[in-house]
Amino acid sequence: MPLADQWMVWSIIIPLIGAAIFFLLKERHHTIIVIISLLTLLSTAGLAFNVWKTGSQFHYAGGWQPPLGIVLYADGMSILMMLMTALVGLSISLYALRYFSDKRSLKFFLPLWFFLWASLNALFLSGDIFNIYVTLELLSLSAVALVTVSSQQDTSQRRDAVFAGMRYLLISMIGSLCYLLGVALLYAGYGVLDLKLLSEVIAPSPSVFAAITFITIGLLIKTALFPLHFWLPPAHANAPAPVSAVLSGLVVKASFYLLVRLWFGVFSFALSSESGLFFGLLGASGILWGSFFALRQKTIKMLIAYSTVAQIGYMFLLFPLAADMPSLWGAMAMNAGIYHLISHAFAKSSLFLCSGNIILAFGHNRIDGIGGIAKHYPLTFSALGLSGLGIIGLPISGGFIAKWQFLTASIGSGQWWWAVIIITGSLMAAVYIYIIWSRIFAPLENDIVLNPVPKSMEILALFLSLISIFMGLTAEPVLQMLHIGRHF
Amino acid sequence: MDALMPVLVFLTSLLTGIFIFLLGEEQRAIRTFLNIAGATVKMVLVGIIIWGVFHEHSYESRFTVIAGIDLVLRVDALSVLFVTLSSILWFLTTIYAIGYLEGSPNRSRFFGFFSLCVASTMGIAMAGNLFTFFLFYEVLTLTTYPLVVHRGTEKALKAGKTYLIYTLTGGAVLLFGVVWLYILAGPTEFSQAGSLEHIGAEHYHLLKIIFVLLIAGLGVKAALVPLHGWLPEAMVAPAPVSALFHAVAVVKAGAFGIVRIIYNVYGIEFASMLGLTTSLAAVAAITIIYGSLKALQQDDIKKRLAYSTVSQIAYIVLGIAIVGKIATIGGIVHIVHQGIMKITLFLCAGNLAETLGLRSINQINGVGRRMPFTMAAFTVAALGMIGIPPMAGFITKWYLGIGAVQAGQTWVVAVLASSSLLNAAYFLPIVYSAWFKESSISWLENNRSGRFETGLLLLLPPLVTALLTILAGLFAASSFSPLDWAKLIAFREYRE
């Protein structure tokens, strides 16, 4: 089916075309933004439908087979990532239209954002380790540039954003270099870059382990796993709200996706209970560290950013729990990790959009000064409530399904200590989400004049939080999709 | 149709809540209509279900969440008891709340969460397995929190904080137990009298630990001592909320969960074989006495009632933990009896506070002449709580006492007797002062407005529940009385 192949290409090309159009256009054109976003969503959905019906598939760009040509590969896991990106992406595009009130910021934002979307899709479809490097690099560069897009006229805030962006850039560069070094070592050893070919020839050796180490460290830096998380909170908190949503919801997930893809694929021979424990311990520390610092923040965006550090930690628990993959508990842990990743993407981006609404309404996002939301912005209030459920992992939300499976996997496989960490982490999450909840019920402070918030911005935040709730109703379609093309 | 029924009962509350959220603050007529219509439709559906369950119909809706884990709503005899109680009391409390919140801000939000809270109670009542029960148990916490902090004052926010700390921690402990049990025993369905005996003797010590986790998690909402600390503080909520909390929603959900764990998960004989019921009975007994003693010390009417709840809910737990058919009947029937009596007391206390600003017991002298109907209802319910025939509370204590003697646990009778004395000691002074003492305050006649002693919407609900208190006691022997239904449940549990 030639058209079926084309969906993969379209899902990368369409946002790229969008980026080019918005780069050239002087005025903002709402209809074009909506059309490009919808078309990207449509091509992703088309691809998803195909994979759902016929299973995983390859696409050889220009008809060239590897090792010469570029290969694209779509299986259930990449489809889920792309669908997640498309749903969050659509909301972000529409949200940004209203959020960036001045033309100049929007003109910077739009091409960068669609470029980022294209690189995300390309990354999820890449089938060889060098293309992965390229997409990773494009992703990081557009993300860094987005952090510094500022809608604020205030110079000190703009300076903060530039500082955070610079730091993000440096860290990201180091991560990319580490990754590239690992790729070079592998290429020197085997002369292939294609993941499938590589997995056929790769064998344990000192240089391979060095390569794995470099690649893993590079990706861990980009995923912001504790103790390499220090760059994340300032970068995510100082960016404009829709950008923060993209960074926390999608960008950190991309490098995590690569870790899972590699460690449970090409590098699976290196996955043992020791290496699993290594990831698990870092993940657990991230949960506790991130939650603890989230409790101490004074602004909503910093709180949410530290919460991301904690939530990233949860995803890494899948390594120790799924290290012995063929088992029932291992498969369940894999489900839990990916499910958590997706549901967190929706809940967290919704929270960041809420913080954008709050900043617009109050002119700041200090937690102690946001009383009155429940009364004056009922939609934002609902979104805060529902996405908070997802973050804590309370029913009914996707976060709960993930937590349930994590707990089952850890108690079932006899590694109950992870269960203790998970429960502790979600209680701490309950406390930091409560810090926000308790303030939104408080009455409005006397002398505050509220700015109007466009209804569409409130509705989009609510839309994303509703997806995270619906993920709590049934997990079966998502989990079935996840297993397409995988052997666990 | 049978498969749809539980979902419909659930949806009547859920949809009411969602539609009310969508309404504007000022659309009072539509909101009131929705509230009443939702409650009425539900009562009709429940009526059909009662008839069906009596004729051994099975109502079950099932929906797969993850492979191996289903969301199950099923109606059995025990569910019917709780569902009926909730739907009748919800109807009355809604009427009361419409009168009570007249003119106060954020009514839309209040009634929305009020309905969601009832929806989750329905979910708890009809949960067909432990997973579903846990799901709605947690949702209940979340939907009740906004009601506790409804007024938005510092005091309310503080009470809300305490409430969340207790309930979410309890929920986490419960989740641990539920997951662990799931791994050992698979999806624990509530379909018939349960038993975990087949799991094998090598796991018995684990089952004991899990039991403690489950009961500790549920004990927070059931306010078993020492996990009861949130309950008196949560009294800052508006009166209809307190009434609902104590009669049907939160506290009852905890007690109901304990009943489910013992009857439908562990199985009563197996639980007593593991030696679990004896310690539970001890905890219940301590809670009964401690709650009553604390109630004695309170001067605030609502606080006294709150501690009285701590003590009364433990009757339910005690009835089950005694092990024996008669005691079981006593415990289960108290789910209903405590509900109608306690809601009467809280609604009356709300009337005193709303109409005359009376909140403490030493101001109550002579109030019987100013508000005779309210105080009459209060008196009926208070006498019921003490256990004086022919009120409903007497039936409970009678069955508990007989059951204890029959099961050879005579110490329970001593607990019951002393608790009755204590009940009398903290209720009778209120009743006495209200009727027989001279009032020192001049509110007697002058600030009376309208034809009745207070708003009609505030007056009718407690009168109805007081009447129910008398009827449930007087006609306990007739069919379809709470007692009759409790007997049905007990017979089915003990397979006779």
mmCIF file of C-alpha atoms in Angstrom, chain A residues 167-168 171 217 219-237 248 252 282-283 285-294 297 302 305-313 316:
data_model
loop_
_atom_site.group_PDB
_atom_site.id
_atom_site.type_symbol
_atom_site.label_atom_id
_atom_site.label_comp_id
_atom_site.label_asym_id
_atom_site.label_seq_id
_atom_site.Cartn_x
_atom_site.Cartn_y
_atom_site.Cartn_z
ATOM 1 C CA ARG A 167 21.976 26.961 30.467
ATOM 2 C CA TYR A 168 19.528 24.633 28.754
ATOM 3 C CA ILE A 171 23.452 21.134 28.943
ATOM 4 C CA ILE A 217 24.222 9.460 29.877
ATOM 5 C CA LEU A 219 19.815 10.715 26.994
ATOM 6 C CA LEU A 220 19.564 10.881 30.788
ATOM 7 C CA ILE A 221 20.782 14.487 30.696
ATOM 8 C CA LYS A 222 18.084 15.357 28.191
ATOM 9 C CA THR A 223 15.421 13.478 30.152
ATOM 10 C CA ALA A 224 16.449 15.375 33.310
ATOM 11 C CA LEU A 225 16.653 12.307 35.493
ATOM 12 C CA PHE A 226 17.943 13.035 38.990
ATOM 13 C CA PRO A 227 20.780 14.120 39.549
ATOM 14 C CA LEU A 228 20.924 15.574 36.029
ATOM 15 C CA HIS A 229 17.667 17.449 36.483
ATOM 16 C CA PHE A 230 19.032 20.769 37.761
ATOM 17 C CA TRP A 231 18.569 22.567 34.453
ATOM 18 C CA LEU A 232 14.909 21.665 34.101
ATOM 19 C CA PRO A 233 12.993 23.736 36.668
ATOM 20 C CA PRO A 234 14.364 27.150 35.641
ATOM 21 C CA ALA A 235 14.043 26.380 31.946
ATOM 22 C CA HIS A 236 10.512 25.042 32.222
ATOM 23 C CA ALA A 237 9.314 27.680 34.645
ATOM 24 C CA SER A 248 7.360 19.154 30.270
ATOM 25 C CA VAL A 252 11.584 15.209 27.992
ATOM 26 C CA LEU A 282 17.928 7.333 40.344
ATOM 27 C CA GLY A 283 14.232 7.340 39.533
ATOM 28 C CA SER A 285 15.615 9.675 44.232
ATOM 29 C CA GLY A 286 14.085 11.864 41.545
ATOM 30 C CA ILE A 287 10.596 11.177 42.881
ATOM 31 C CA LEU A 288 11.525 12.122 46.423
ATOM 32 C CA TRP A 289 13.813 15.024 45.519
ATOM 33 C CA GLY A 290 11.464 16.566 42.968
ATOM 34 C CA SER A 291 8.421 16.227 45.216
ATOM 35 C CA PHE A 292 10.270 17.684 48.171
ATOM 36 C CA PHE A 293 11.350 20.750 46.231
ATOM 37 C CA ALA A 294 7.928 21.132 44.665
ATOM 38 C CA GLN A 297 8.070 26.637 45.776
ATOM 39 C CA MET A 302 8.177 26.392 39.637
ATOM 40 C CA ALA A 305 8.318 22.161 37.001
ATOM 41 C CA TYR A 306 9.673 20.372 40.088
ATOM 42 C CA SER A 307 6.713 18.040 39.891
ATOM 43 C CA THR A 308 7.946 17.117 36.416
ATOM 44 C CA VAL A 309 11.289 16.095 37.929
ATOM 45 C CA ALA A 310 9.393 13.789 40.290
ATOM 46 C CA GLN A 311 7.111 12.383 37.616
ATOM 47 C CA ILE A 312 10.075 11.593 35.358
ATOM 48 C CA GLY A 313 11.379 9.504 38.233
ATOM 49 C CA PHE A 316 12.358 5.069 35.302
#
